PDB file of C-alpha atoms and ligand atoms in Angstrom:
ATOM      1  CA  MET A 276       4.749   3.644  -1.905  1.00 96.00           C
ATOM      2  CA  ARG A 277       1.966   2.159   0.187  1.00 97.00           C
ATOM      3  CA  PHE A 278      -1.238   1.525  -1.775  1.00 98.00           C
ATOM      4  CA  GLU A 279      -4.484  -0.044  -0.748  1.00 98.00           C
ATOM      5  CA  LEU A 280      -5.706  -3.055  -2.818  1.00 98.00           C
ATOM      6  CA  ASN A 281      -8.509  -1.301  -4.699  1.00 98.00           C
ATOM      7  CA  GLU A 282      -6.274   1.713  -5.383  1.00 98.00           C
ATOM      8  CA  ILE A 283      -3.515  -0.388  -6.906  1.00 98.00           C
ATOM      9  CA  LEU A 284      -5.986  -2.417  -9.001  1.00 98.00           C
ATOM     10  CA  ASN A 285      -7.557   0.809 -10.261  1.00 98.00           C
ATOM     11  CA  ILE A 286      -4.175   1.522 -11.877  1.00 98.00           C
ATOM     12  CA  GLY A 287      -4.492  -1.757 -13.792  1.00 98.00           C
ATOM     13  CA  GLU A 288      -8.034  -0.969 -14.905  1.00 98.00           C
ATOM     14  CA  LYS A 289      -7.104   2.525 -16.026  1.00 98.00           C
ATOM     15  CA  ASN A 290      -4.125   1.319 -18.051  1.00 98.00           C
ATOM     16  CA  GLY A 291      -5.518  -2.001 -19.295  1.00 97.00           C
ATOM     17  CA  PHE A 292      -2.883  -4.204 -17.657  1.00 98.00           C
ATOM     18  CA  ALA A 293      -2.736  -6.577 -14.680  1.00 98.00           C
ATOM     19  CA  ILE A 294      -0.893  -6.052 -11.409  1.00 98.00           C
ATOM     20  CA  PRO A 295       1.271  -9.075 -10.555  1.00 98.00           C
ATOM     21  CA  ALA A 296       0.870 -10.479  -7.036  1.00 98.00           C
ATOM     22  CA  PHE A 297       3.782 -12.496  -5.707  1.00 98.00           C
ATOM     23  CA  ASN A 298       3.542 -14.935  -2.803  1.00 98.00           C
ATOM     24  CA  VAL A 299       6.543 -14.477  -0.524  1.00 98.00           C
ATOM     25  CA  TYR A 300       7.857 -16.687   2.277  1.00 98.00           C
ATOM     26  CA  THR A 301      11.226 -15.198   3.196  1.00 97.00           C
ATOM     27  CA  MET A 302      13.055 -11.876   3.294  1.00 98.00           C
ATOM     28  CA  GLU A 303      15.019 -12.916   0.180  1.00 98.00           C
ATOM     29  CA  ASN A 304      11.741 -13.429  -1.716  1.00 98.00           C
ATOM     30  CA  VAL A 305      10.636  -9.931  -0.681  1.00 98.00           C
ATOM     31  CA  LEU A 306      13.967  -8.413  -1.743  1.00 98.00           C
ATOM     32  CA  GLY A 307      13.840 -10.164  -5.126  1.00 98.00           C
ATOM     33  CA  VAL A 308      10.334  -8.840  -5.848  1.00 98.00           C
ATOM     34  CA  MET A 309      11.181  -5.362  -4.514  1.00 98.00           C
ATOM     35  CA  ASN A 310      14.274  -5.120  -6.729  1.00 98.00           C
ATOM     36  CA  ALA A 311      12.227  -6.254  -9.737  1.00 98.00           C
ATOM     37  CA  ALA A 312       9.637  -3.529  -9.061  1.00 98.00           C
ATOM     38  CA  GLN A 313      12.379  -0.942  -8.628  1.00 98.00           C
ATOM     39  CA  GLU A 314      14.110  -1.887 -11.883  1.00 98.00           C
ATOM     40  CA  THR A 315      10.956  -1.952 -13.979  1.00 98.00           C
ATOM     41  CA  GLY A 316       8.952   0.823 -12.275  1.00 98.00           C
ATOM     42  CA  SER A 317       6.011  -1.576 -11.959  1.00 98.00           C
ATOM     43  CA  PRO A 318       3.344  -1.568  -9.256  1.00 98.00           C
ATOM     44  CA  VAL A 319       3.424  -4.886  -7.327  1.00 98.00           C
ATOM     45  CA  ILE A 320       1.483  -6.761  -4.689  1.00 98.00           C
ATOM     46  CA  PHE A 321       3.313  -8.713  -1.997  1.00 98.00           C
ATOM     47  CA  GLN A 322       1.145 -11.440  -0.565  1.00 98.00           C
ATOM     48  CA  MET A 323       1.406 -14.168   2.042  1.00 98.00           C
ATOM     49  CA  TYR A 324      -0.724 -17.256   2.460  1.00 97.00           C
ATOM     50  CA  SER A 325      -3.307 -17.082   5.220  1.00 97.00           C
ATOM     51  CA  ARG A 326      -1.689 -19.799   7.324  1.00 97.00           C
ATOM     52  CA  LEU A 327       1.569 -17.851   7.574  1.00 97.00           C
ATOM     53  CA  PHE A 328      -0.241 -15.104   9.483  1.00 96.00           C
ATOM     54  CA  GLY A 329      -0.750 -17.639  12.256  1.00 94.00           C
ATOM     55  CA  THR A 330       2.974 -18.424  12.512  1.00 95.00           C
ATOM     56  CA  GLN A 331       6.245 -16.697  13.399  1.00 96.00           C
ATOM     57  CA  VAL A 332       6.937 -16.340   9.670  1.00 95.00           C
ATOM     58  CA  GLY A 333       3.970 -14.014   9.179  1.00 95.00           C
ATOM     59  CA  LYS A 334       4.762 -11.965  12.256  1.00 96.00           C
ATOM     60  CA  PHE A 335       8.386 -11.393  11.251  1.00 97.00           C
ATOM     61  CA  LEU A 336       7.930 -11.162   7.481  1.00 98.00           C
ATOM     62  CA  ALA A 337       5.199  -8.505   7.661  1.00 98.00           C
ATOM     63  CA  PRO A 338       7.605  -5.738   8.818  1.00 98.00           C
ATOM     64  CA  VAL A 339      10.007  -6.756   6.022  1.00 98.00           C
ATOM     65  CA  ILE A 340       7.233  -6.367   3.442  1.00 98.00           C
ATOM     66  CA  LEU A 341       6.199  -3.004   4.893  1.00 98.00           C
ATOM     67  CA  GLU A 342       9.821  -1.812   4.752  1.00 98.00           C
ATOM     68  CA  ALA A 343      10.044  -2.883   1.096  1.00 98.00           C
ATOM     69  CA  ILE A 344       6.835  -0.980   0.351  1.00 98.00           C
ATOM     70  CA  ASN A 345       8.257   2.128   2.056  1.00 98.00           C
ATOM     71  CA  GLU A 346      11.425   1.816   0.018  1.00 97.00           C
ATOM     72  CA  LEU A 347       9.607   1.536  -3.327  1.00 98.00           C
ATOM     73  CA  LYS A 348       8.806   4.662  -5.296  1.00 97.00           C
ATOM     74  CA  THR A 349       6.136   2.776  -7.229  1.00 97.00           C
ATOM     75  CA  PRO A 350       2.738   1.691  -5.836  1.00 98.00           C
ATOM     76  CA  ALA A 351       2.879  -1.487  -3.745  1.00 98.00           C
ATOM     77  CA  ALA A 352       0.334  -3.360  -1.660  1.00 98.00           C
ATOM     78  CA  PHE A 353       0.463  -6.019   1.071  1.00 98.00           C
ATOM     79  CA  HIS A 354      -2.218  -8.694   0.826  1.00 98.00           C
ATOM     80  CA  ILE A 355      -3.354 -11.844   2.612  1.00 98.00           C
ATOM     81  CA  ASP A 356      -3.915 -14.652   0.091  1.00 98.00           C
ATOM     82  CA  HIS A 357      -6.806 -17.124   0.568  1.00 97.00           C
ATOM     83  CA  GLY A 358      -7.830 -15.820   3.987  1.00 97.00           C
ATOM     84  CA  THR A 359      -9.373 -18.800   5.741  1.00 96.00           C
ATOM     85  CA  GLY A 360     -11.429 -16.872   8.266  1.00 96.00           C
ATOM     86  CA  GLU A 361     -11.987 -13.672  10.175  1.00 97.00           C
ATOM     87  CA  ASP A 362      -9.182 -14.490  12.641  1.00 96.00           C
ATOM     88  CA  MET A 363      -6.459 -14.496   9.974  1.00 97.00           C
ATOM     89  CA  VAL A 364      -7.818 -11.431   8.189  1.00 98.00           C
ATOM     90  CA  ILE A 365      -7.874  -9.504  11.493  1.00 97.00           C
ATOM     91  CA  ARG A 366      -4.299 -10.561  12.160  1.00 97.00           C
ATOM     92  CA  ALA A 367      -3.239  -9.488   8.668  1.00 97.00           C
ATOM     93  CA  ILE A 368      -4.812  -6.073   9.238  1.00 97.00           C
ATOM     94  CA  ARG A 369      -2.970  -5.822  12.567  1.00 97.00           C
ATOM     95  CA  TYR A 370       0.284  -6.656  10.745  1.00 97.00           C
ATOM     96  CA  GLY A 371      -0.317  -3.832   8.263  1.00 98.00           C
ATOM     97  CA  ALA A 372      -1.943  -5.550   5.267  1.00 98.00           C
ATOM     98  CA  THR A 373      -3.478  -3.112   2.769  1.00 98.00           C
ATOM     99  CA  GLY A 374      -5.796  -5.695   1.223  1.00 98.00           C
ATOM    100  CA  ALA A 375      -7.373  -8.960   2.287  1.00 98.00           C
ATOM    101  CA  MET A 376      -8.738 -12.016   0.578  1.00 98.00           C
ATOM    102  CA  ILE A 377     -11.435 -14.114   2.175  1.00 98.00           C
ATOM    103  CA  ASP A 378     -11.917 -17.482   0.525  1.00 97.00           C
ATOM    104  CA  ALA A 379     -15.323 -18.974   1.244  1.00 97.00           C
ATOM    105  CA  SER A 380     -15.567 -20.432  -2.265  1.00 95.00           C
ATOM    106  CA  THR A 381     -16.316 -23.990  -1.128  1.00 95.00           C
ATOM    107  CA  LEU A 382     -19.542 -22.794   0.553  1.00 96.00           C
ATOM    108  CA  PRO A 383     -22.903 -22.456  -1.225  1.00 96.00           C
ATOM    109  CA  LEU A 384     -23.485 -19.009  -2.788  1.00 96.00           C
ATOM    110  CA  GLN A 385     -25.564 -17.486   0.027  1.00 97.00           C
ATOM    111  CA  GLU A 386     -23.156 -18.660   2.746  1.00 97.00           C
ATOM    112  CA  ASN A 387     -20.187 -17.428   0.727  1.00 98.00           C
ATOM    113  CA  ILE A 388     -21.927 -14.051   0.409  1.00 98.00           C
ATOM    114  CA  SER A 389     -22.692 -13.707   4.121  1.00 98.00           C
ATOM    115  CA  LYS A 390     -19.191 -14.786   5.259  1.00 98.00           C
ATOM    116  CA  THR A 391     -17.530 -12.452   2.743  1.00 98.00           C
ATOM    117  CA  LYS A 392     -19.855  -9.556   3.596  1.00 98.00           C
ATOM    118  CA  ARG A 393     -18.881  -9.678   7.278  1.00 98.00           C
ATOM    119  CA  VAL A 394     -15.190  -9.473   6.349  1.00 98.00           C
ATOM    120  CA  VAL A 395     -15.863  -6.583   3.958  1.00 98.00           C
ATOM    121  CA  GLU A 396     -17.606  -4.693   6.775  1.00 98.00           C
ATOM    122  CA  PHE A 397     -14.724  -4.791   9.235  1.00 97.00           C
ATOM    123  CA  ALA A 398     -12.012  -4.512   6.576  1.00 98.00           C
ATOM    124  CA  THR A 399     -13.729  -1.391   5.218  1.00 97.00           C
ATOM    125  CA  ALA A 400     -13.807   0.018   8.761  1.00 97.00           C
ATOM    126  CA  ALA A 401     -10.045  -0.621   8.910  1.00 97.00           C
ATOM    127  CA  GLY A 402      -9.592   1.209   5.584  1.00 97.00           C
ATOM    128  CA  ILE A 403      -8.792  -1.704   3.292  1.00 97.00           C
ATOM    129  CA  SER A 404     -10.695  -3.537   0.572  1.00 97.00           C
ATOM    130  CA  VAL A 405     -11.406  -7.203   0.058  1.00 98.00           C
ATOM    131  CA  GLU A 406     -10.915  -9.864  -2.613  1.00 98.00           C
ATOM    132  CA  GLY A 407     -13.534 -12.617  -2.583  1.00 98.00           C
ATOM    133  CA  GLU A 408     -13.644 -15.878  -4.514  1.00 97.00           C
ATOM    134  CA  LEU A 409     -16.590 -17.214  -6.440  1.00 96.00           C
ATOM    135  CA  GLY A 410     -16.402 -20.542  -8.237  1.00 92.00           C
ATOM    136  CA  HIS A 411     -13.838 -22.722  -6.507  1.00 88.00           C
ATOM    137  CA  ILE A 412     -10.280 -22.658  -7.916  1.00 90.00           C
ATOM    138  CA  GLY A 413      -8.860 -26.058  -7.011  1.00 88.00           C
ATOM    139  CA  ASN A 414      -5.415 -27.669  -7.127  1.00 89.00           C
ATOM    140  CA  THR A 415      -3.621 -29.137 -10.134  1.00 85.00           C
ATOM    141  CA  ALA A 416      -3.533 -32.463  -8.254  1.00 80.00           C
ATOM    142  CA  GLU A 417      -7.285 -32.688  -8.839  1.00 78.00           C
ATOM    143  CA  GLU A 418      -9.112 -32.754 -12.161  1.00 74.00           C
ATOM    144  CA  ILE A 419      -9.433 -29.122 -13.332  1.00 71.00           C
ATOM    145  CA  SER A 420     -13.102 -28.227 -13.049  1.00 72.00           C
ATOM    146  CA  SER A 421     -14.986 -26.784 -15.986  1.00 76.00           C
ATOM    147  CA  GLU A 422     -17.575 -25.296 -13.635  1.00 87.00           C
ATOM    148  CA  TYR A 423     -16.625 -21.729 -14.434  1.00 95.00           C
ATOM    149  CA  THR A 424     -17.859 -18.808 -12.365  1.00 96.00           C
ATOM    150  CA  ASN A 425     -21.429 -17.986 -13.374  1.00 96.00           C
ATOM    151  CA  VAL A 426     -21.961 -14.424 -14.629  1.00 97.00           C
ATOM    152  CA  ASP A 427     -25.281 -13.807 -12.844  1.00 97.00           C
ATOM    153  CA  ASP A 428     -23.902 -15.249  -9.599  1.00 97.00           C
ATOM    154  CA  ALA A 429     -20.887 -12.928  -9.914  1.00 98.00           C
ATOM    155  CA  VAL A 430     -23.142  -9.890 -10.317  1.00 98.00           C
ATOM    156  CA  GLN A 431     -25.190 -10.875  -7.269  1.00 98.00           C
ATOM    157  CA  TYR A 432     -22.063 -11.707  -5.228  1.00 98.00           C
ATOM    158  CA  VAL A 433     -20.352  -8.384  -5.954  1.00 98.00           C
ATOM    159  CA  GLU A 434     -23.529  -6.369  -5.317  1.00 98.00           C
ATOM    160  CA  GLN A 435     -24.326  -8.063  -2.027  1.00 98.00           C
ATOM    161  CA  THR A 436     -20.789  -8.281  -0.595  1.00 98.00           C
ATOM    162  CA  SER A 437     -19.277  -5.026  -1.975  1.00 98.00           C
ATOM    163  CA  VAL A 438     -15.950  -6.768  -2.651  1.00 98.00           C
ATOM    164  CA  LYS A 439     -13.592  -4.682  -4.755  1.00 98.00           C
ATOM    165  CA  ALA A 440     -11.754  -7.675  -6.219  1.00 98.00           C
ATOM    166  CA  LEU A 441     -13.065 -11.027  -7.319  1.00 98.00           C
ATOM    167  CA  ALA A 442     -11.155 -14.264  -7.917  1.00 98.00           C
ATOM    168  CA  ILE A 443     -12.954 -16.265 -10.577  1.00 97.00           C
ATOM    169  CA  MET A 444     -12.798 -19.857 -11.761  1.00 96.00           C
ATOM    170  CA  VAL A 445     -11.992 -19.749 -15.471  1.00 96.00           C
ATOM    171  CA  GLY A 446      -9.890 -22.870 -15.971  1.00 93.00           C
ATOM    172  CA  THR A 447      -6.829 -22.346 -13.778  1.00 93.00           C
ATOM    173  CA  ALA A 448      -5.677 -24.315 -10.717  1.00 91.00           C
ATOM    174  CA  HIS A 449      -3.018 -24.034  -7.995  1.00 92.00           C
ATOM    175  CA  GLY A 450       0.315 -25.827  -8.408  1.00 89.00           C
ATOM    176  CA  LYS A 451       2.215 -27.357 -11.343  1.00 88.00           C
ATOM    177  CA  TYR A 452      -0.075 -28.241 -14.243  1.00 90.00           C
ATOM    178  CA  LYS A 453       0.052 -31.773 -15.590  1.00 89.00           C
ATOM    179  CA  GLN A 454      -1.540 -30.580 -18.828  1.00 88.00           C
ATOM    180  CA  THR A 455      -1.583 -27.125 -20.369  1.00 91.00           C
ATOM    181  CA  PRO A 456      -4.633 -25.286 -19.001  1.00 92.00           C
ATOM    182  CA  LYS A 457      -7.208 -23.779 -21.336  1.00 94.00           C
ATOM    183  CA  LEU A 458      -8.651 -20.553 -20.006  1.00 95.00           C
ATOM    184  CA  ALA A 459     -12.275 -19.516 -20.560  1.00 96.00           C
ATOM    185  CA  ILE A 460     -11.437 -16.110 -22.028  1.00 97.00           C
ATOM    186  CA  ASP A 461     -15.048 -15.345 -23.037  1.00 97.00           C
ATOM    187  CA  ARG A 462     -16.239 -15.896 -19.486  1.00 97.00           C
ATOM    188  CA  ILE A 463     -13.650 -13.416 -18.187  1.00 98.00           C
ATOM    189  CA  ALA A 464     -14.895 -10.811 -20.678  1.00 98.00           C
ATOM    190  CA  GLN A 465     -18.548 -11.450 -19.737  1.00 98.00           C
ATOM    191  CA  ILE A 466     -17.885 -11.089 -15.987  1.00 98.00           C
ATOM    192  CA  HIS A 467     -15.719  -8.009 -16.581  1.00 98.00           C
ATOM    193  CA  ALA A 468     -18.528  -6.366 -18.549  1.00 98.00           C
ATOM    194  CA  ALA A 469     -21.154  -7.271 -15.941  1.00 98.00           C
ATOM    195  CA  THR A 470     -19.420  -6.206 -12.676  1.00 97.00           C
ATOM    196  CA  ASP A 471     -17.284  -3.394 -11.281  1.00 96.00           C
ATOM    197  CA  ALA A 472     -15.050  -5.656  -9.192  1.00 98.00           C
ATOM    198  CA  HIS A 473     -11.453  -6.093 -10.351  1.00 98.00           C
ATOM    199  CA  LEU A 474     -11.015  -9.646 -11.620  1.00 98.00           C
ATOM    200  CA  VAL A 475      -8.288 -11.876 -10.225  1.00 98.00           C
ATOM    201  CA  LEU A 476      -6.619 -14.885 -11.844  1.00 97.00           C
ATOM    202  CA  HIS A 477      -5.207 -17.489  -9.458  1.00 96.00           C
ATOM    203  CA  GLY A 478      -2.910 -20.314 -10.532  1.00 92.00           C
ATOM    204  CA  GLY A 479      -0.984 -18.063 -12.942  1.00 88.00           C
ATOM    205  CA  SER A 480       2.141 -20.266 -12.777  1.00 86.00           C
ATOM    206  CA  GLY A 481       2.408 -22.420 -15.889  1.00 88.00           C
ATOM    207  CA  VAL A 482      -0.338 -20.745 -17.927  1.00 94.00           C
ATOM    208  CA  PRO A 483       1.049 -20.093 -21.446  1.00 96.00           C
ATOM    209  CA  ASP A 484       1.973 -16.427 -21.982  1.00 96.00           C
ATOM    210  CA  GLU A 485      -0.440 -16.034 -24.891  1.00 97.00           C
ATOM    211  CA  GLN A 486      -3.394 -17.050 -22.692  1.00 97.00           C
ATOM    212  CA  ILE A 487      -2.270 -14.705 -19.906  1.00 97.00           C
ATOM    213  CA  LYS A 488      -2.261 -11.832 -22.413  1.00 98.00           C
ATOM    214  CA  GLN A 489      -5.733 -12.762 -23.656  1.00 98.00           C
ATOM    215  CA  ALA A 490      -6.983 -12.960 -20.067  1.00 98.00           C
ATOM    216  CA  ILE A 491      -5.669  -9.442 -19.384  1.00 98.00           C
ATOM    217  CA  ASN A 492      -7.285  -8.120 -22.563  1.00 98.00           C
ATOM    218  CA  ALA A 493     -10.541  -9.688 -21.404  1.00 98.00           C
ATOM    219  CA  GLY A 494     -10.331  -7.848 -18.061  1.00 98.00           C
ATOM    220  CA  ILE A 495      -8.091  -9.664 -15.535  1.00 98.00           C
ATOM    221  CA  ARG A 496      -6.447  -7.042 -13.272  1.00 98.00           C
ATOM    222  CA  LYS A 497      -4.523  -9.115 -10.690  1.00 98.00           C
ATOM    223  CA  ILE A 498      -2.557 -12.264 -11.417  1.00 97.00           C
ATOM    224  CA  ASN A 499      -1.141 -14.445  -8.651  1.00 96.00           C
ATOM    225  CA  PHE A 500       2.261 -16.059  -9.061  1.00 95.00           C
ATOM    226  CA  ALA A 501       3.120 -18.402  -6.220  1.00 94.00           C
ATOM    227  CA  THR A 502       4.338 -21.826  -7.360  1.00 92.00           C
ATOM    228  CA  ASP A 503       6.864 -20.607  -9.924  1.00 94.00           C
ATOM    229  CA  LEU A 504       8.345 -17.984  -7.595  1.00 96.00           C
ATOM    230  CA  ALA A 505       9.011 -20.699  -5.020  1.00 96.00           C
ATOM    231  CA  HIS A 506      10.606 -22.847  -7.741  1.00 96.00           C
ATOM    232  CA  ALA A 507      12.809 -19.968  -8.945  1.00 96.00           C
ATOM    233  CA  PHE A 508      14.096 -19.570  -5.388  1.00 97.00           C
ATOM    234  CA  ILE A 509      14.617 -23.307  -4.758  1.00 96.00           C
ATOM    235  CA  ASP A 510      16.341 -23.822  -8.134  1.00 96.00           C
ATOM    236  CA  GLY A 511      18.607 -20.875  -7.306  1.00 94.00           C
ATOM    237  CA  CYS A 512      19.586 -22.578  -4.033  1.00 92.00           C
ATOM    238  CA  ARG A 513      20.265 -25.903  -5.778  1.00 92.00           C
ATOM    239  CA  GLU A 514      22.627 -24.259  -8.269  1.00 90.00           C
ATOM    240  CA  LEU A 515      24.941 -23.229  -5.427  1.00 84.00           C
ATOM    241  CA  ASP A 516      27.900 -24.749  -3.686  1.00 78.00           C
ATOM    242  CA  ALA A 517      26.433 -25.977  -0.391  1.00 74.00           C
ATOM    243  CA  LYS A 518      29.804 -25.496   1.306  1.00 78.00           C
ATOM    244  CA  LYS A 519      29.464 -21.740   0.975  1.00 72.00           C
ATOM    245  CA  TYR A 520      28.704 -20.736   4.559  1.00 76.00           C
ATOM    246  CA  PRO A 521      28.270 -16.918   4.630  1.00 87.00           C
ATOM    247  CA  LEU A 522      24.514 -17.119   4.112  1.00 88.00           C
ATOM    248  CA  ASP A 523      24.104 -13.624   2.735  1.00 89.00           C
ATOM    249  CA  VAL A 524      26.527 -14.536  -0.047  1.00 87.00           C
ATOM    250  CA  TYR A 525      24.848 -17.921  -0.527  1.00 89.00           C
ATOM    251  CA  LEU A 526      21.337 -16.435  -0.737  1.00 93.00           C
ATOM    252  CA  ALA A 527      22.279 -13.629  -3.122  1.00 94.00           C
ATOM    253  CA  HIS A 528      21.915 -15.988  -6.116  1.00 95.00           C
ATOM    254  CA  PRO A 529      18.386 -17.307  -5.339  1.00 96.00           C
ATOM    255  CA  THR A 530      17.354 -13.726  -4.518  1.00 97.00           C
ATOM    256  CA  GLU A 531      18.562 -12.715  -7.980  1.00 98.00           C
ATOM    257  CA  LYS A 532      16.627 -15.653  -9.478  1.00 98.00           C
ATOM    258  CA  VAL A 533      13.435 -14.395  -7.814  1.00 98.00           C
ATOM    259  CA  LYS A 534      14.107 -10.926  -9.193  1.00 98.00           C
ATOM    260  CA  GLU A 535      14.570 -12.251 -12.742  1.00 98.00           C
ATOM    261  CA  PHE A 536      11.398 -14.334 -12.400  1.00 98.00           C
ATOM    262  CA  ALA A 537       9.411 -11.340 -11.106  1.00 98.00           C
ATOM    263  CA  ILE A 538      10.685  -9.121 -13.940  1.00 98.00           C
ATOM    264  CA  SER A 539       9.523 -11.664 -16.532  1.00 98.00           C
ATOM    265  CA  LYS A 540       6.027 -11.770 -14.990  1.00 98.00           C
ATOM    266  CA  ILE A 541       5.848  -7.981 -14.637  1.00 98.00           C
ATOM    267  CA  LYS A 542       6.566  -7.710 -18.381  1.00 98.00           C
ATOM    268  CA  LEU A 543       3.987 -10.392 -19.140  1.00 98.00           C
ATOM    269  CA  CYS A 544       1.378  -8.470 -17.109  1.00 98.00           C
ATOM    270  CA  GLY A 545       2.329  -5.264 -18.933  1.00 98.00           C
ATOM    271  CA  SER A 546       2.658  -3.387 -15.627  1.00 98.00           C
ATOM    272  CA  ASP A 547       6.191  -2.215 -16.519  1.00 97.00           C
ATOM    273  CA  LYS A 548       4.405   0.292 -18.772  1.00 95.00           C
ATOM    274  CA  TYR A 549       3.140   2.166 -15.704  1.00 93.00           C
TER     275      TYR A 549
HETATM  276 ZN1  LIG B 879      -5.027 -18.897  -5.162  1.00 84.23          ZN
END
């Protein structure tokens, strides 16, 4: 069932759980996530990295995602992750996205606000809502910053941009962690209390389950799982006999691995209780 980003995140807010967002690259990834949502009855978000919208992959995967959303009886959304600019967000909207992220988090506050605000204006005209990012969430290859998103800045950012979702820097990073991350749970709770935007946790792969649960209790409503989904798929491929040539048969196992992975994260988010 096709849901717009703010609508699907409202379900999380109402029920006190987070909606898992899975980054997909192939049809088998989409099928794995779709089957997980079907089995658990959970709302889910399918998302693709911004750069993919500029390639053949984005063009051909978008209809697959939309078909999966049509097939699902539970709420599902289609989102562009880390939108790099207006061009990619416009393309995502053209391909049927029901939510869009614009990531201007490396810019100073005022520039981030004005770039995000422009995207919110045209996305709103197209009937979808926007996720912004405030406080830069880096990569695990770098030192994890302890410059958490400032509460007052978050209030100002949400007020002036009208974003419906906000990715915050609270101790996570993208990729495989070298050391166990330590999330700033208090900061999540403070930002949740101070703004109406739905809070988003990036870099969910590799965060200990207990911290994920605390983050949800503190007000996180969307959690992104990208790295570990890719690993579930790749590991599934490696476990197979490479001589097996009917590819549908070959890819059934990694597709199943993605499904099992997605089910575990759905349960962790608590969205199976929907
Ligand atoms: Zn991210």
